[in-house]
mmCIF file with all atom_site columns, C-alpha atoms in Angstrom:
data_model
loop_
_atom_site.group_PDB
_atom_site.id
_atom_site.type_symbol
_atom_site.label_atom_id
_atom_site.label_alt_id
_atom_site.label_comp_id
_atom_site.label_asym_id
_atom_site.label_entity_id
_atom_site.label_seq_id
_atom_site.pdbx_PDB_ins_code
_atom_site.Cartn_x
_atom_site.Cartn_y
_atom_site.Cartn_z
_atom_site.occupancy
_atom_site.B_iso_or_equiv
_atom_site.pdbx_formal_charge
_atom_site.auth_seq_id
_atom_site.auth_comp_id
_atom_site.auth_asym_id
_atom_site.auth_atom_id
_atom_site.pdbx_PDB_model_num
ATOM 1  C CA . MET A 1 1  ? 2.294   110.204 -113.292 1.00 0.00 ? 1  MET A CA 1
ATOM 2  C CA . ALA A 1 2  ? 3.785   111.436 -110.016 1.00 0.00 ? 2  ALA A CA 1
ATOM 3  C CA . ALA A 1 3  ? 2.267   110.546 -106.673 1.00 0.00 ? 3  ALA A CA 1
ATOM 4  C CA . GLN A 1 4  ? -0.185  113.072 -105.235 1.00 0.00 ? 4  GLN A CA 1
ATOM 5  C CA . TRP A 1 5  ? -1.808  113.868 -101.890 1.00 0.00 ? 5  TRP A CA 1
ATOM 6  C CA . TYR A 1 6  ? -5.493  112.981 -101.468 1.00 0.00 ? 6  TYR A CA 1
ATOM 7  C CA . THR A 1 7  ? -7.938  113.107 -98.577  1.00 0.00 ? 7  THR A CA 1
ATOM 8  C CA . CYS A 1 8  ? -9.863  109.849 -98.607  1.00 0.00 ? 8  CYS A CA 1
ATOM 9  C CA . THR A 1 9  ? -12.348 107.599 -96.904  1.00 0.00 ? 9  THR A CA 1
ATOM 10 C CA . VAL A 1 10 ? -11.103 104.051 -96.328  1.00 0.00 ? 10 VAL A CA 1
ATOM 11 C CA . ASP A 1 11 ? -13.835 101.757 -97.674  1.00 0.00 ? 11 ASP A CA 1
ATOM 12 C CA . GLN A 1 12 ? -12.013 98.438  -97.176  1.00 0.00 ? 12 GLN A CA 1
ATOM 13 C CA . ALA A 1 13 ? -8.556  97.259  -96.126  1.00 0.00 ? 13 ALA A CA 1
ATOM 14 C CA . GLY A 1 14 ? -6.885  93.895  -95.763  1.00 0.00 ? 14 GLY A CA 1
ATOM 15 C CA . PRO A 1 15 ? -4.293  91.354  -96.866  1.00 0.00 ? 15 PRO A CA 1
ATOM 16 C CA . ALA A 1 16 ? -4.184  89.033  -99.855  1.00 0.00 ? 16 ALA A CA 1
ATOM 17 C CA . SER A 1 17 ? -1.725  86.140  -99.803  1.00 0.00 ? 17 SER A CA 1
ATOM 18 C CA . ASP A 1 18 ? -2.004  85.780  -103.578 1.00 0.00 ? 18 ASP A CA 1
ATOM 19 C CA . GLY A 1 19 ? -1.372  89.443  -104.432 1.00 0.00 ? 19 GLY A CA 1
ATOM 20 C CA . ILE A 1 20 ? 1.442   90.166  -106.874 1.00 0.00 ? 20 ILE A CA 1
ATOM 21 C CA . GLU A 1 21 ? 2.414   93.803  -106.259 1.00 0.00 ? 21 GLU A CA 1
ATOM 22 C CA . THR A 1 22 ? 4.698   93.177  -103.245 1.00 0.00 ? 22 THR A CA 1
ATOM 23 C CA . PRO A 1 23 ? 5.961   90.110  -101.400 1.00 0.00 ? 23 PRO A CA 1
ATOM 24 C CA . PRO A 1 24 ? 3.007   88.364  -99.688  1.00 0.00 ? 24 PRO A CA 1
ATOM 25 C CA . PRO A 1 25 ? 0.897   89.275  -97.987  1.00 0.00 ? 25 PRO A CA 1
ATOM 26 C CA . VAL A 1 26 ? -0.004  92.278  -100.113 1.00 0.00 ? 26 VAL A CA 1
ATOM 27 C CA . ILE A 1 27 ? -2.089  94.868  -98.244  1.00 0.00 ? 27 ILE A CA 1
ATOM 28 C CA . TYR A 1 28 ? -4.896  96.339  -100.298 1.00 0.00 ? 28 TYR A CA 1
ATOM 29 C CA . LEU A 1 29 ? -6.724  99.568  -99.502  1.00 0.00 ? 29 LEU A CA 1
ATOM 30 C CA . MET A 1 30 ? -9.999  100.593 -101.133 1.00 0.00 ? 30 MET A CA 1
ATOM 31 C CA . LEU A 1 31 ? -10.148 104.378 -100.982 1.00 0.00 ? 31 LEU A CA 1
ATOM 32 C CA . SER A 1 32 ? -12.588 107.052 -102.113 1.00 0.00 ? 32 SER A CA 1
ATOM 33 C CA . ASP A 1 33 ? -11.321 110.584 -102.685 1.00 0.00 ? 33 ASP A CA 1
ATOM 34 C CA . ALA A 1 34 ? -13.225 113.244 -100.725 1.00 0.00 ? 34 ALA A CA 1
ATOM 35 C CA . ALA A 1 35 ? -12.947 115.589 -103.741 1.00 0.00 ? 35 ALA A CA 1
ATOM 36 C CA . GLY A 1 36 ? -14.604 112.999 -106.000 1.00 0.00 ? 36 GLY A CA 1
ATOM 37 C CA . THR A 1 37 ? -11.603 112.225 -108.226 1.00 0.00 ? 37 THR A CA 1
ATOM 38 C CA . PHE A 1 38 ? -12.157 108.493 -107.660 1.00 0.00 ? 38 PHE A CA 1
ATOM 39 C CA . THR A 1 39 ? -14.528 106.257 -105.716 1.00 0.00 ? 39 THR A CA 1
ATOM 40 C CA . GLY A 1 40 ? -13.955 102.703 -104.501 1.00 0.00 ? 40 GLY A CA 1
ATOM 41 C CA . GLN A 1 41 ? -10.489 102.493 -106.039 1.00 0.00 ? 41 GLN A CA 1
ATOM 42 C CA . TRP A 1 42 ? -8.041  99.782  -104.940 1.00 0.00 ? 42 TRP A CA 1
ATOM 43 C CA . PHE A 1 43 ? -4.430  100.592 -104.041 1.00 0.00 ? 43 PHE A CA 1
ATOM 44 C CA . PHE A 1 44 ? -1.632  98.468  -102.616 1.00 0.00 ? 44 PHE A CA 1
ATOM 45 C CA . ALA A 1 45 ? 0.446   99.536  -99.631  1.00 0.00 ? 45 ALA A CA 1
ATOM 46 C CA . ALA A 1 46 ? 4.150   100.131 -100.183 1.00 0.00 ? 46 ALA A CA 1
ATOM 47 C CA . ALA A 1 47 ? 6.129   97.013  -99.274  1.00 0.00 ? 47 ALA A CA 1
ATOM 48 C CA . ASN A 1 48 ? 8.163   98.674  -96.532  1.00 0.00 ? 48 ASN A CA 1
ATOM 49 C CA . SER A 1 49 ? 5.119   99.804  -94.525  1.00 0.00 ? 49 SER A CA 1
ATOM 50 C CA . THR A 1 50 ? 2.340   97.274  -95.069  1.00 0.00 ? 50 THR A CA 1
ATOM 51 C CA . ASP A 1 51 ? 1.707   96.522  -91.383  1.00 0.00 ? 51 ASP A CA 1
ATOM 52 C CA . GLN A 1 52 ? 1.630   100.189 -90.465  1.00 0.00 ? 52 GLN A CA 1
ATOM 53 C CA . MET A 1 53 ? -0.682  101.167 -93.334  1.00 0.00 ? 53 MET A CA 1
ATOM 54 C CA . LEU A 1 54 ? -3.075  98.367  -92.457  1.00 0.00 ? 54 LEU A CA 1
ATOM 55 C CA . ALA A 1 55 ? -3.129  99.613  -88.845  1.00 0.00 ? 55 ALA A CA 1
ATOM 56 C CA . VAL A 1 56 ? -3.828  103.197 -89.968  1.00 0.00 ? 56 VAL A CA 1
ATOM 57 C CA . ALA A 1 57 ? -6.555  102.069 -92.380  1.00 0.00 ? 57 ALA A CA 1
ATOM 58 C CA . LEU A 1 58 ? -8.293  99.944  -89.724  1.00 0.00 ? 58 LEU A CA 1
ATOM 59 C CA . ALA A 1 59 ? -8.082  102.798 -87.209  1.00 0.00 ? 59 ALA A CA 1
ATOM 60 C CA . ALA A 1 60 ? -9.672  105.177 -89.735  1.00 0.00 ? 60 ALA A CA 1
ATOM 61 C CA . ILE A 1 61 ? -12.476 102.709 -90.457  1.00 0.00 ? 61 ILE A CA 1
ATOM 62 C CA . SER A 1 62 ? -13.066 102.050 -86.748  1.00 0.00 ? 62 SER A CA 1
ATOM 63 C CA . LEU A 1 63 ? -13.115 105.728 -85.829  1.00 0.00 ? 63 LEU A CA 1
ATOM 64 C CA . GLY A 1 64 ? -14.989 106.910 -88.927  1.00 0.00 ? 64 GLY A CA 1
ATOM 65 C CA . LEU A 1 65 ? -12.163 109.273 -89.870  1.00 0.00 ? 65 LEU A CA 1
ATOM 66 C CA . GLN A 1 66 ? -10.654 110.163 -93.215  1.00 0.00 ? 66 GLN A CA 1
ATOM 67 C CA . VAL A 1 67 ? -7.030  109.629 -94.159  1.00 0.00 ? 67 VAL A CA 1
ATOM 68 C CA . ASN A 1 68 ? -4.488  111.760 -95.972  1.00 0.00 ? 68 ASN A CA 1
ATOM 69 C CA . ALA A 1 69 ? -2.724  109.569 -98.525  1.00 0.00 ? 69 ALA A CA 1
ATOM 70 C CA . VAL A 1 70 ? 0.080   109.893 -101.043 1.00 0.00 ? 70 VAL A CA 1
ATOM 71 C CA . LEU A 1 71 ? -0.990  107.777 -104.009 1.00 0.00 ? 71 LEU A CA 1
ATOM 72 C CA . ASP A 1 72 ? -0.034  107.073 -107.571 1.00 0.00 ? 72 ASP A CA 1
ATOM 73 C CA . GLN A 1 73 ? -2.820  108.331 -109.827 1.00 0.00 ? 73 GLN A CA 1
ATOM 74 C CA . PRO A 1 74 ? -5.329  105.472 -110.066 1.00 0.00 ? 74 PRO A CA 1
ATOM 75 C CA . ASP A 1 75 ? -5.789  103.680 -113.371 1.00 0.00 ? 75 ASP A CA 1
ATOM 76 C CA . PRO A 1 76 ? -9.263  104.605 -114.726 1.00 0.00 ? 76 PRO A CA 1
ATOM 77 C CA . SER A 1 77 ? -9.896  100.963 -115.666 1.00 0.00 ? 77 SER A CA 1
ATOM 78 C CA . GLY A 1 78 ? -9.228  99.896  -112.057 1.00 0.00 ? 78 GLY A CA 1
ATOM 79 C CA . GLU A 1 79 ? -6.247  97.698  -112.933 1.00 0.00 ? 79 GLU A CA 1
ATOM 80 C CA . PRO A 1 80 ? -3.438  97.480  -112.376 1.00 0.00 ? 80 PRO A CA 1
ATOM 81 C CA . TYR A 1 81 ? -3.794  98.705  -108.817 1.00 0.00 ? 81 TYR A CA 1
ATOM 82 C CA . THR A 1 82 ? -1.538  101.635 -108.007 1.00 0.00 ? 82 THR A CA 1
ATOM 83 C CA . GLN A 1 83 ? 0.644   102.245 -104.974 1.00 0.00 ? 83 GLN A CA 1
ATOM 84 C CA . CYS A 1 84 ? 0.000   104.030 -101.690 1.00 0.00 ? 84 CYS A CA 1
ATOM 85 C CA . TYR A 1 85 ? 3.181   105.545 -100.247 1.00 0.00 ? 85 TYR A CA 1
ATOM 86 C CA . ARG A 1 86 ? 1.897   107.348 -97.151  1.00 0.00 ? 86 ARG A CA 1
ATOM 87 C CA . LEU A 1 87 ? -1.263  107.042 -95.077  1.00 0.00 ? 87 LEU A CA 1
ATOM 88 C CA . TYR A 1 88 ? -2.167  109.253 -92.109  1.00 0.00 ? 88 TYR A CA 1
ATOM 89 C CA . VAL A 1 89 ? -5.353  109.422 -90.026  1.00 0.00 ? 89 VAL A CA 1
ATOM 90 C CA . ALA A 1 90 ? -6.883  112.881 -90.365  1.00 0.00 ? 90 ALA A CA 1
ATOM 91 C CA . ALA A 1 91 ? -8.629  114.513 -87.403  1.00 0.00 ? 91 ALA A CA 1
#
């Protein structure tokens, strides 16, 4: 399925040296869709912007703000994790 825009809360964010989706460290983002499509779903940051997405996710958590994200539709079973292509702090 094609990637879609979502407005989300960042529940957790951080690296995993043993992740397999991108070269290590993989950055994982736990997001919950504001519209209720998914809650507590894990995504991995695109390989070419892991540092930047982690920074945006941590800023959103710190400031209590939502993010606008372009995501592959999450797998209902929770695995495999799907990709996050864009992540922006929303005012």
